[in-house]
Short mmCIF file of N, CA and C in Angstrom, two decimals:
data_model
loop_
_atom_site.label_atom_id
_atom_site.label_comp_id
_atom_site.label_asym_id
_atom_site.label_seq_id
_atom_site.Cartn_x
_atom_site.Cartn_y
_atom_site.Cartn_z
N MET A 1 -4.13 -31.44 -1.81
CA MET A 1 -5.46 -30.86 -1.80
C MET A 1 -5.87 -30.49 -0.38
N LEU A 2 -5.46 -31.27 0.60
CA LEU A 2 -5.79 -30.97 1.99
C LEU A 2 -5.25 -29.61 2.39
N ILE A 3 -4.05 -29.29 1.95
CA ILE A 3 -3.46 -28.00 2.31
C ILE A 3 -4.30 -26.86 1.75
N MET A 4 -4.68 -26.93 0.51
CA MET A 4 -5.44 -25.83 -0.09
C MET A 4 -6.80 -25.69 0.59
N THR A 5 -7.44 -26.79 0.97
CA THR A 5 -8.72 -26.71 1.66
C THR A 5 -8.56 -26.01 2.99
N ALA A 6 -7.53 -26.35 3.74
CA ALA A 6 -7.30 -25.69 5.02
C ALA A 6 -6.98 -24.22 4.82
N PHE A 7 -6.21 -23.90 3.78
CA PHE A 7 -5.88 -22.50 3.51
C PHE A 7 -7.13 -21.71 3.19
N THR A 8 -8.03 -22.28 2.41
CA THR A 8 -9.25 -21.59 2.04
C THR A 8 -10.09 -21.31 3.26
N ILE A 9 -10.17 -22.24 4.17
CA ILE A 9 -10.93 -22.04 5.40
C ILE A 9 -10.33 -20.91 6.21
N VAL A 10 -9.02 -20.86 6.34
CA VAL A 10 -8.37 -19.80 7.10
C VAL A 10 -8.63 -18.46 6.46
N ALA A 11 -8.59 -18.37 5.14
CA ALA A 11 -8.81 -17.10 4.46
C ALA A 11 -10.20 -16.56 4.78
N ALA A 12 -11.15 -17.44 4.92
CA ALA A 12 -12.51 -16.99 5.21
C ALA A 12 -12.66 -16.49 6.63
N THR A 13 -11.73 -16.84 7.52
CA THR A 13 -11.82 -16.43 8.91
C THR A 13 -10.66 -15.53 9.30
N ALA A 14 -10.16 -14.78 8.36
CA ALA A 14 -8.99 -13.92 8.58
C ALA A 14 -9.27 -12.81 9.59
N ILE A 15 -8.19 -12.27 10.10
CA ILE A 15 -8.29 -11.15 11.02
C ILE A 15 -8.70 -9.93 10.22
N ALA A 16 -9.91 -9.50 10.39
CA ALA A 16 -10.40 -8.36 9.63
C ALA A 16 -10.53 -7.16 10.54
N ALA A 17 -9.72 -6.17 10.29
CA ALA A 17 -9.80 -4.92 11.02
C ALA A 17 -8.93 -3.92 10.29
N PRO A 18 -9.47 -2.75 10.02
CA PRO A 18 -8.63 -1.78 9.33
C PRO A 18 -7.49 -1.32 10.22
N PRO A 19 -6.31 -1.15 9.64
CA PRO A 19 -5.19 -0.66 10.43
C PRO A 19 -5.48 0.71 11.02
N SER A 20 -4.91 0.99 12.20
CA SER A 20 -5.05 2.30 12.80
C SER A 20 -4.26 3.31 11.98
N THR A 21 -4.40 4.57 12.29
CA THR A 21 -3.70 5.60 11.52
C THR A 21 -2.36 5.98 12.12
N ALA A 22 -1.98 5.41 13.22
CA ALA A 22 -0.71 5.77 13.86
C ALA A 22 0.43 4.95 13.27
N PRO A 23 1.46 5.62 12.69
CA PRO A 23 2.60 4.87 12.16
C PRO A 23 3.48 4.37 13.29
N GLY A 24 4.37 3.46 12.96
CA GLY A 24 5.33 3.00 13.95
C GLY A 24 5.48 1.50 13.95
N LYS A 25 6.11 1.00 14.99
CA LYS A 25 6.36 -0.44 15.13
C LYS A 25 5.04 -1.18 15.30
N ASN A 26 5.02 -2.40 14.83
CA ASN A 26 3.83 -3.22 14.92
C ASN A 26 4.03 -4.33 15.92
N PRO A 27 3.36 -4.26 17.07
CA PRO A 27 3.51 -5.33 18.04
C PRO A 27 2.80 -6.61 17.59
N LEU A 28 3.31 -7.74 18.05
CA LEU A 28 2.66 -9.03 17.82
C LEU A 28 1.52 -9.15 18.81
N THR A 29 0.31 -9.23 18.30
CA THR A 29 -0.88 -9.28 19.13
C THR A 29 -1.55 -10.63 18.95
N CYS A 30 -1.85 -11.31 20.05
CA CYS A 30 -2.45 -12.65 20.01
C CYS A 30 -3.92 -12.61 19.61
N PHE A 31 -4.37 -13.69 18.96
CA PHE A 31 -5.79 -13.93 18.72
C PHE A 31 -6.02 -15.43 18.80
N GLY A 32 -7.29 -15.81 18.90
CA GLY A 32 -7.63 -17.23 18.97
C GLY A 32 -7.85 -17.66 20.41
N GLU A 33 -7.62 -18.93 20.67
CA GLU A 33 -7.79 -19.49 22.01
C GLU A 33 -6.85 -18.77 22.98
N PRO A 34 -7.37 -18.10 24.02
CA PRO A 34 -6.52 -17.28 24.90
C PRO A 34 -5.34 -18.03 25.53
N THR A 35 -5.51 -19.30 25.87
CA THR A 35 -4.42 -20.02 26.52
C THR A 35 -3.42 -20.59 25.52
N ALA A 36 -3.67 -20.40 24.22
CA ALA A 36 -2.79 -20.95 23.19
C ALA A 36 -1.75 -19.95 22.70
N CYS A 37 -1.82 -18.70 23.15
CA CYS A 37 -0.88 -17.68 22.68
C CYS A 37 -0.51 -16.74 23.81
N THR A 38 0.77 -16.47 23.92
CA THR A 38 1.26 -15.42 24.82
C THR A 38 2.19 -14.55 24.01
N SER A 39 2.19 -13.25 24.30
CA SER A 39 3.04 -12.32 23.57
C SER A 39 3.40 -11.13 24.46
N ASN A 40 4.65 -10.71 24.35
CA ASN A 40 5.05 -9.47 25.02
C ASN A 40 5.16 -8.33 24.00
N GLY A 41 4.66 -8.56 22.79
CA GLY A 41 4.71 -7.57 21.72
C GLY A 41 5.84 -7.82 20.75
N LYS A 42 6.95 -8.40 21.23
CA LYS A 42 8.10 -8.68 20.37
C LYS A 42 8.30 -10.17 20.13
N VAL A 43 7.94 -10.99 21.12
CA VAL A 43 8.09 -12.44 21.04
C VAL A 43 6.74 -13.06 21.42
N ALA A 44 6.32 -14.05 20.65
CA ALA A 44 5.06 -14.73 20.93
C ALA A 44 5.29 -16.23 20.96
N THR A 45 4.55 -16.91 21.80
CA THR A 45 4.57 -18.37 21.85
C THR A 45 3.18 -18.87 21.49
N LEU A 46 3.14 -19.76 20.49
CA LEU A 46 1.90 -20.42 20.09
C LEU A 46 1.97 -21.86 20.57
N ASN A 47 0.95 -22.29 21.32
CA ASN A 47 0.91 -23.64 21.86
C ASN A 47 -0.42 -24.26 21.48
N THR A 48 -0.43 -25.03 20.39
CA THR A 48 -1.69 -25.59 19.92
C THR A 48 -2.13 -26.81 20.70
N ASN A 49 -1.39 -27.20 21.74
CA ASN A 49 -1.91 -28.19 22.68
C ASN A 49 -3.09 -27.60 23.43
N ASN A 50 -3.20 -26.26 23.44
CA ASN A 50 -4.27 -25.55 24.13
C ASN A 50 -5.30 -24.97 23.17
N GLY A 51 -5.23 -25.31 21.88
CA GLY A 51 -6.17 -24.78 20.89
C GLY A 51 -5.44 -24.02 19.80
N GLY A 52 -6.17 -23.55 18.82
CA GLY A 52 -5.58 -22.79 17.72
C GLY A 52 -5.40 -21.33 18.08
N ALA A 53 -4.32 -20.73 17.56
CA ALA A 53 -4.06 -19.32 17.85
C ALA A 53 -3.07 -18.75 16.86
N GLY A 54 -2.88 -17.47 16.95
CA GLY A 54 -1.91 -16.82 16.10
C GLY A 54 -1.61 -15.43 16.60
N VAL A 55 -0.76 -14.74 15.83
CA VAL A 55 -0.42 -13.35 16.13
C VAL A 55 -0.56 -12.55 14.85
N TYR A 56 -0.95 -11.30 15.01
CA TYR A 56 -1.01 -10.42 13.86
C TYR A 56 -0.21 -9.16 14.14
N LEU A 57 0.16 -8.49 13.07
CA LEU A 57 0.92 -7.25 13.17
C LEU A 57 -0.08 -6.11 13.26
N SER A 58 -0.37 -5.68 14.48
CA SER A 58 -1.41 -4.67 14.65
C SER A 58 -0.86 -3.28 14.34
N GLY A 59 -1.74 -2.42 13.92
CA GLY A 59 -1.37 -1.03 13.64
C GLY A 59 -0.97 -0.82 12.20
N PHE A 60 -0.97 0.42 11.82
CA PHE A 60 -0.63 0.80 10.45
C PHE A 60 0.87 0.88 10.28
N ASN A 61 1.38 0.33 9.20
CA ASN A 61 2.82 0.35 8.91
C ASN A 61 2.97 0.75 7.44
N THR A 62 3.40 1.98 7.19
CA THR A 62 3.47 2.51 5.82
C THR A 62 4.53 1.81 4.98
N SER A 63 5.41 1.06 5.61
CA SER A 63 6.42 0.33 4.84
C SER A 63 5.93 -1.04 4.40
N PHE A 64 4.69 -1.39 4.73
CA PHE A 64 4.17 -2.71 4.39
C PHE A 64 2.75 -2.66 3.85
N TYR A 65 1.80 -2.20 4.65
CA TYR A 65 0.40 -2.17 4.20
C TYR A 65 0.22 -1.13 3.09
N GLY A 66 -0.43 -1.54 2.01
CA GLY A 66 -0.64 -0.67 0.87
C GLY A 66 0.53 -0.60 -0.09
N VAL A 67 1.58 -1.38 0.16
CA VAL A 67 2.78 -1.36 -0.67
C VAL A 67 2.66 -2.40 -1.79
N ARG A 68 3.11 -2.04 -2.97
CA ARG A 68 3.14 -2.97 -4.12
C ARG A 68 4.01 -4.17 -3.73
N THR A 69 3.57 -5.38 -4.04
CA THR A 69 4.27 -6.58 -3.58
C THR A 69 5.70 -6.67 -4.11
N ASN A 70 5.97 -6.14 -5.29
CA ASN A 70 7.33 -6.22 -5.81
C ASN A 70 8.29 -5.25 -5.11
N LEU A 71 7.77 -4.35 -4.28
CA LEU A 71 8.61 -3.42 -3.52
C LEU A 71 8.87 -3.88 -2.08
N VAL A 72 8.16 -4.91 -1.65
CA VAL A 72 8.37 -5.43 -0.29
C VAL A 72 9.71 -6.17 -0.27
N THR A 73 10.60 -5.73 0.63
CA THR A 73 11.93 -6.35 0.71
C THR A 73 12.15 -7.10 2.02
N LYS A 74 11.24 -6.92 2.98
CA LYS A 74 11.36 -7.63 4.25
C LYS A 74 10.02 -8.27 4.60
N LEU A 75 10.05 -9.57 4.79
CA LEU A 75 8.89 -10.32 5.27
C LEU A 75 9.46 -11.59 5.88
N SER A 76 9.83 -11.48 7.16
CA SER A 76 10.57 -12.59 7.78
C SER A 76 10.30 -12.66 9.28
N ASN A 77 10.75 -13.75 9.85
CA ASN A 77 10.70 -13.95 11.30
C ASN A 77 11.63 -15.11 11.65
N THR A 78 11.87 -15.27 12.92
CA THR A 78 12.54 -16.47 13.38
C THR A 78 11.53 -17.29 14.17
N VAL A 79 11.77 -18.60 14.18
CA VAL A 79 10.86 -19.50 14.86
C VAL A 79 11.67 -20.61 15.51
N SER A 80 11.23 -21.02 16.70
CA SER A 80 11.77 -22.23 17.30
C SER A 80 10.60 -23.20 17.46
N GLY A 81 10.90 -24.48 17.36
CA GLY A 81 9.87 -25.50 17.36
C GLY A 81 9.77 -26.09 15.96
N ASP A 82 9.31 -27.31 15.87
CA ASP A 82 9.24 -27.99 14.58
C ASP A 82 7.97 -27.62 13.83
N ALA A 83 8.12 -27.28 12.56
CA ALA A 83 6.97 -27.04 11.70
C ALA A 83 6.26 -28.38 11.48
N LEU A 84 4.95 -28.38 11.65
CA LEU A 84 4.16 -29.61 11.53
C LEU A 84 3.07 -29.40 10.50
N GLY A 85 3.23 -29.98 9.33
CA GLY A 85 2.23 -29.80 8.29
C GLY A 85 2.18 -28.35 7.86
N ILE A 86 1.01 -27.74 7.93
CA ILE A 86 0.91 -26.34 7.53
C ILE A 86 0.95 -25.38 8.72
N ASP A 87 1.20 -25.89 9.91
CA ASP A 87 1.32 -25.04 11.10
C ASP A 87 2.79 -24.89 11.49
N PRO A 88 3.19 -23.70 11.88
CA PRO A 88 2.53 -22.41 11.67
C PRO A 88 2.79 -21.90 10.26
N ARG A 89 2.10 -20.80 9.91
CA ARG A 89 2.24 -20.22 8.57
C ARG A 89 1.88 -18.74 8.59
N TRP A 90 2.46 -18.02 7.64
CA TRP A 90 2.08 -16.63 7.39
C TRP A 90 0.81 -16.62 6.54
N SER A 91 -0.07 -15.67 6.80
CA SER A 91 -1.24 -15.38 5.96
C SER A 91 -1.16 -13.90 5.62
N ILE A 92 -1.06 -13.61 4.32
CA ILE A 92 -0.78 -12.25 3.88
C ILE A 92 -1.91 -11.78 2.96
N PRO A 93 -2.61 -10.67 3.33
CA PRO A 93 -3.72 -10.19 2.51
C PRO A 93 -3.23 -9.50 1.24
N ILE A 94 -3.77 -9.91 0.10
CA ILE A 94 -3.34 -9.37 -1.19
C ILE A 94 -4.48 -8.58 -1.84
N ASP A 95 -4.15 -7.39 -2.30
CA ASP A 95 -5.05 -6.52 -3.05
C ASP A 95 -4.63 -6.62 -4.52
N ASP A 96 -5.49 -7.20 -5.35
CA ASP A 96 -5.18 -7.37 -6.77
C ASP A 96 -5.87 -6.26 -7.55
N ARG A 97 -5.09 -5.32 -8.03
CA ARG A 97 -5.65 -4.15 -8.72
C ARG A 97 -6.09 -4.46 -10.15
N ASN A 98 -5.96 -5.71 -10.60
CA ASN A 98 -6.42 -6.09 -11.94
C ASN A 98 -7.92 -6.28 -11.99
N ASP A 99 -8.58 -6.36 -10.84
CA ASP A 99 -10.03 -6.58 -10.80
C ASP A 99 -10.73 -5.22 -10.73
N PRO A 100 -11.33 -4.77 -11.85
CA PRO A 100 -11.95 -3.44 -11.86
C PRO A 100 -13.20 -3.34 -10.99
N THR A 101 -13.76 -4.49 -10.59
CA THR A 101 -14.97 -4.45 -9.77
C THR A 101 -14.66 -4.39 -8.28
N ALA A 102 -13.39 -4.63 -7.89
CA ALA A 102 -13.02 -4.63 -6.48
C ALA A 102 -12.38 -3.28 -6.12
N PRO A 103 -12.75 -2.72 -4.99
CA PRO A 103 -12.15 -1.44 -4.61
C PRO A 103 -10.67 -1.59 -4.24
N ALA A 104 -9.86 -0.62 -4.63
CA ALA A 104 -8.43 -0.65 -4.31
C ALA A 104 -8.23 -0.57 -2.80
N GLY A 105 -7.22 -1.29 -2.32
CA GLY A 105 -6.88 -1.26 -0.91
C GLY A 105 -7.46 -2.39 -0.09
N TYR A 106 -8.39 -3.15 -0.65
CA TYR A 106 -9.06 -4.22 0.08
C TYR A 106 -8.55 -5.59 -0.37
N THR A 107 -8.68 -6.57 0.51
CA THR A 107 -8.20 -7.92 0.25
C THR A 107 -9.03 -8.61 -0.81
N ASP A 108 -8.34 -9.09 -1.85
CA ASP A 108 -8.99 -9.91 -2.87
C ASP A 108 -8.75 -11.39 -2.59
N TYR A 109 -7.60 -11.72 -2.02
CA TYR A 109 -7.28 -13.08 -1.63
C TYR A 109 -6.07 -13.05 -0.69
N PHE A 110 -5.77 -14.19 -0.11
CA PHE A 110 -4.61 -14.32 0.77
C PHE A 110 -3.56 -15.20 0.10
N VAL A 111 -2.30 -14.97 0.44
CA VAL A 111 -1.25 -15.94 0.13
C VAL A 111 -0.73 -16.45 1.47
N PHE A 112 -0.27 -17.70 1.46
CA PHE A 112 0.17 -18.38 2.66
C PHE A 112 1.56 -18.94 2.46
N VAL A 113 2.34 -18.91 3.52
CA VAL A 113 3.69 -19.47 3.49
C VAL A 113 3.85 -20.31 4.75
N THR A 114 3.98 -21.63 4.58
CA THR A 114 4.14 -22.51 5.73
C THR A 114 5.59 -22.51 6.18
N PHE A 115 5.81 -22.59 7.46
CA PHE A 115 7.17 -22.61 7.99
C PHE A 115 7.89 -23.90 7.59
N ALA A 116 7.12 -24.96 7.33
CA ALA A 116 7.73 -26.21 6.87
C ALA A 116 8.34 -26.05 5.48
N ASP A 117 7.72 -25.20 4.65
CA ASP A 117 8.20 -24.95 3.29
C ASP A 117 9.13 -23.75 3.18
N CYS A 118 9.35 -23.05 4.27
CA CYS A 118 10.15 -21.82 4.22
C CYS A 118 10.90 -21.68 5.53
N ASN A 119 12.04 -22.32 5.61
CA ASN A 119 12.83 -22.27 6.84
C ASN A 119 14.25 -22.68 6.45
N ASN A 120 15.22 -21.90 6.85
CA ASN A 120 16.60 -22.19 6.45
C ASN A 120 17.24 -23.32 7.25
N GLY A 121 16.48 -23.97 8.10
CA GLY A 121 17.00 -25.06 8.93
C GLY A 121 17.48 -24.59 10.28
N SER A 122 17.65 -23.27 10.43
CA SER A 122 18.07 -22.69 11.71
C SER A 122 16.99 -21.78 12.28
N GLY A 123 15.78 -21.88 11.75
CA GLY A 123 14.66 -21.12 12.28
C GLY A 123 14.37 -19.80 11.59
N LEU A 124 15.10 -19.47 10.53
CA LEU A 124 14.82 -18.23 9.80
C LEU A 124 13.80 -18.49 8.70
N VAL A 125 12.70 -17.76 8.75
CA VAL A 125 11.68 -17.78 7.72
C VAL A 125 11.81 -16.46 6.99
N ASP A 126 12.38 -16.47 5.79
CA ASP A 126 12.65 -15.26 5.02
C ASP A 126 11.94 -15.37 3.67
N ILE A 127 10.69 -14.94 3.64
CA ILE A 127 9.82 -15.15 2.49
C ILE A 127 10.34 -14.46 1.23
N ILE A 128 10.90 -13.29 1.36
CA ILE A 128 11.34 -12.52 0.20
C ILE A 128 12.65 -13.05 -0.38
N ASN A 129 13.61 -13.38 0.47
CA ASN A 129 14.96 -13.71 0.02
C ASN A 129 15.29 -15.19 -0.09
N ASP A 130 14.42 -16.07 0.40
CA ASP A 130 14.67 -17.51 0.32
C ASP A 130 13.93 -18.05 -0.90
N ALA A 131 14.66 -18.42 -1.92
CA ALA A 131 14.07 -18.87 -3.19
C ALA A 131 13.33 -20.20 -3.07
N THR A 132 13.41 -20.87 -1.91
CA THR A 132 12.72 -22.15 -1.74
C THR A 132 11.40 -22.00 -0.98
N CYS A 133 10.97 -20.78 -0.68
CA CYS A 133 9.73 -20.56 0.07
C CYS A 133 8.52 -20.60 -0.86
N THR A 134 7.79 -21.68 -0.83
CA THR A 134 6.60 -21.83 -1.67
C THR A 134 5.52 -20.86 -1.19
N ILE A 135 4.88 -20.18 -2.15
CA ILE A 135 3.78 -19.26 -1.87
C ILE A 135 2.50 -19.94 -2.35
N TYR A 136 1.57 -20.15 -1.41
CA TYR A 136 0.28 -20.77 -1.73
C TYR A 136 -0.78 -19.67 -1.76
N GLY A 137 -1.64 -19.68 -2.77
CA GLY A 137 -2.73 -18.72 -2.83
C GLY A 137 -4.04 -19.34 -2.42
N SER A 138 -4.91 -18.55 -1.79
CA SER A 138 -6.23 -19.07 -1.43
C SER A 138 -7.06 -19.30 -2.68
N ASN A 139 -6.55 -18.83 -3.84
CA ASN A 139 -7.21 -19.09 -5.11
C ASN A 139 -6.71 -20.39 -5.75
N ASN A 140 -6.10 -21.28 -4.93
CA ASN A 140 -5.61 -22.60 -5.33
C ASN A 140 -4.49 -22.57 -6.37
N VAL A 141 -3.70 -21.51 -6.37
CA VAL A 141 -2.53 -21.39 -7.22
C VAL A 141 -1.32 -21.29 -6.31
N SER A 142 -0.24 -22.00 -6.66
CA SER A 142 0.98 -21.89 -5.86
C SER A 142 2.13 -21.44 -6.75
N TYR A 143 3.14 -20.86 -6.10
CA TYR A 143 4.32 -20.33 -6.78
C TYR A 143 5.54 -20.84 -6.04
N PRO A 144 6.65 -21.10 -6.74
CA PRO A 144 7.83 -21.66 -6.07
C PRO A 144 8.49 -20.69 -5.08
N ASN A 145 8.22 -19.37 -5.22
CA ASN A 145 8.81 -18.39 -4.30
C ASN A 145 8.14 -17.04 -4.51
N TRP A 146 8.55 -16.05 -3.68
CA TRP A 146 7.95 -14.71 -3.74
C TRP A 146 8.19 -14.05 -5.09
N SER A 147 9.38 -14.19 -5.64
CA SER A 147 9.71 -13.59 -6.93
C SER A 147 8.78 -14.10 -8.01
N ALA A 148 8.52 -15.39 -8.03
CA ALA A 148 7.61 -15.96 -9.02
C ALA A 148 6.18 -15.45 -8.82
N PHE A 149 5.78 -15.29 -7.56
CA PHE A 149 4.45 -14.76 -7.27
C PHE A 149 4.30 -13.34 -7.81
N VAL A 150 5.25 -12.44 -7.51
CA VAL A 150 5.11 -11.05 -7.96
C VAL A 150 5.28 -10.92 -9.47
N THR A 151 6.08 -11.79 -10.08
CA THR A 151 6.22 -11.78 -11.54
C THR A 151 4.89 -12.17 -12.20
N ALA A 152 4.23 -13.17 -11.66
CA ALA A 152 2.95 -13.63 -12.21
C ALA A 152 1.79 -12.68 -11.87
N ASN A 153 1.97 -11.87 -10.82
CA ASN A 153 0.91 -10.98 -10.34
C ASN A 153 1.49 -9.57 -10.14
N PRO A 154 1.86 -8.89 -11.23
CA PRO A 154 2.60 -7.63 -11.11
C PRO A 154 1.79 -6.46 -10.56
N ASN A 155 0.48 -6.56 -10.55
CA ASN A 155 -0.34 -5.44 -10.11
C ASN A 155 -0.98 -5.73 -8.75
N THR A 156 -0.21 -6.35 -7.85
CA THR A 156 -0.73 -6.69 -6.53
C THR A 156 -0.03 -5.86 -5.45
N TYR A 157 -0.75 -5.67 -4.36
CA TYR A 157 -0.29 -4.89 -3.22
C TYR A 157 -0.61 -5.67 -1.95
N ILE A 158 0.07 -5.31 -0.86
CA ILE A 158 -0.36 -5.80 0.45
C ILE A 158 -1.61 -5.00 0.79
N ALA A 159 -2.71 -5.66 1.11
CA ALA A 159 -3.98 -4.96 1.36
C ALA A 159 -3.80 -3.94 2.48
N LEU A 160 -4.52 -2.85 2.37
CA LEU A 160 -4.37 -1.72 3.28
C LEU A 160 -5.55 -1.54 4.23
N ASN A 161 -6.75 -1.82 3.79
CA ASN A 161 -7.92 -1.34 4.52
C ASN A 161 -8.69 -2.33 5.37
N ASP A 162 -8.50 -3.64 5.19
CA ASP A 162 -9.44 -4.54 5.85
C ASP A 162 -8.84 -5.73 6.58
N ASN A 163 -7.59 -6.08 6.36
CA ASN A 163 -7.01 -7.25 7.02
C ASN A 163 -5.55 -7.00 7.39
N TYR A 164 -5.12 -7.61 8.46
CA TYR A 164 -3.73 -7.59 8.86
C TYR A 164 -3.03 -8.84 8.32
N ALA A 165 -1.72 -8.77 8.17
CA ALA A 165 -0.92 -9.99 7.95
C ALA A 165 -0.85 -10.70 9.30
N PHE A 166 -0.83 -12.04 9.29
CA PHE A 166 -0.76 -12.75 10.56
C PHE A 166 -0.05 -14.08 10.41
N ILE A 167 0.41 -14.58 11.54
CA ILE A 167 1.02 -15.90 11.64
C ILE A 167 0.06 -16.75 12.46
N ILE A 168 -0.28 -17.93 11.95
CA ILE A 168 -1.29 -18.75 12.61
C ILE A 168 -0.86 -20.21 12.71
N ALA A 169 -1.30 -20.83 13.78
CA ALA A 169 -1.24 -22.28 13.96
C ALA A 169 -2.64 -22.66 14.44
N ASP A 170 -3.42 -23.26 13.55
CA ASP A 170 -4.84 -23.47 13.85
C ASP A 170 -5.24 -24.94 13.91
N LEU A 171 -4.29 -25.78 14.26
CA LEU A 171 -4.54 -27.21 14.39
C LEU A 171 -4.89 -27.85 13.05
N SER A 172 -4.37 -27.28 11.96
CA SER A 172 -4.52 -27.92 10.65
C SER A 172 -3.58 -29.11 10.53
N GLY A 173 -2.66 -29.21 11.46
CA GLY A 173 -1.73 -30.33 11.55
C GLY A 173 -1.66 -30.77 13.01
N PRO A 174 -0.67 -31.59 13.37
CA PRO A 174 -0.52 -32.02 14.75
C PRO A 174 -0.27 -30.84 15.68
N ALA A 175 -0.64 -30.99 16.94
CA ALA A 175 -0.40 -29.94 17.94
C ALA A 175 1.09 -29.74 18.15
N GLY A 176 1.47 -28.53 18.50
CA GLY A 176 2.87 -28.22 18.73
C GLY A 176 3.02 -26.90 19.46
N THR A 177 4.27 -26.53 19.74
CA THR A 177 4.57 -25.26 20.40
C THR A 177 5.68 -24.56 19.62
N TRP A 178 5.49 -23.27 19.33
CA TRP A 178 6.46 -22.49 18.58
C TRP A 178 6.65 -21.12 19.22
N THR A 179 7.86 -20.62 19.16
CA THR A 179 8.16 -19.26 19.59
C THR A 179 8.47 -18.45 18.34
N ILE A 180 7.76 -17.35 18.17
CA ILE A 180 7.89 -16.47 17.01
C ILE A 180 8.57 -15.18 17.48
N SER A 181 9.62 -14.77 16.77
CA SER A 181 10.32 -13.53 17.15
C SER A 181 10.93 -12.88 15.92
N ASN A 182 11.53 -11.71 16.12
CA ASN A 182 12.24 -10.98 15.06
C ASN A 182 11.40 -10.81 13.80
N VAL A 183 10.13 -10.48 13.95
CA VAL A 183 9.26 -10.28 12.80
C VAL A 183 9.63 -8.96 12.13
N GLN A 184 9.87 -9.02 10.82
CA GLN A 184 10.23 -7.83 10.05
C GLN A 184 9.41 -7.80 8.77
N VAL A 185 8.82 -6.63 8.50
CA VAL A 185 8.09 -6.42 7.26
C VAL A 185 8.45 -5.04 6.72
N GLY A 186 8.42 -4.87 5.40
CA GLY A 186 8.64 -3.55 4.88
C GLY A 186 9.22 -3.49 3.49
N LYS A 187 9.60 -2.26 3.11
CA LYS A 187 10.19 -1.97 1.81
C LYS A 187 11.43 -1.12 2.01
N PRO A 188 12.19 -0.85 0.95
CA PRO A 188 13.43 -0.08 1.11
C PRO A 188 13.19 1.28 1.76
N GLY A 189 14.12 1.68 2.61
CA GLY A 189 14.06 3.00 3.23
C GLY A 189 13.16 3.09 4.44
N LYS A 190 12.55 1.99 4.85
CA LYS A 190 11.66 2.03 6.02
C LYS A 190 12.17 1.10 7.09
#
């Protein structure tokens, strides 16, 4: 229950900003406590001994944002440092087109993937292809992996208009230091 409570809090404070209109690579951009994150655009270090922080994939990426979740084939990164509780974790904005009252393209809820629950033991976090990566929803529903999530939610997309996907370590667990690199997101042909 503690995990879901922390996830719900993070969802309420998500990085909200519409993606720019320029296609291309998405640099890792820091947010949160300034001394807790450093990034050169390709590699970021999160150090929660200095406060909570994270990185988001800034800019518009047509191979990810606005894409139906069952078409996403890349959602991964490498990490060094020990996963501690729910830190660090991916936060992914989901647009659920089953809700006729919600406008298409906007975030209806987030799903979260903790590095502790999704790591091949050598630092690879591969949300799409690792069948052991638990997907937690801010709606208090969890799925054993990405395939189970998209099967249960066939009309979902990565939100396009209001939030970025991000990796966060917000002191929901013990303090630690992690290096995030090789972030890949997308669908076939991109």
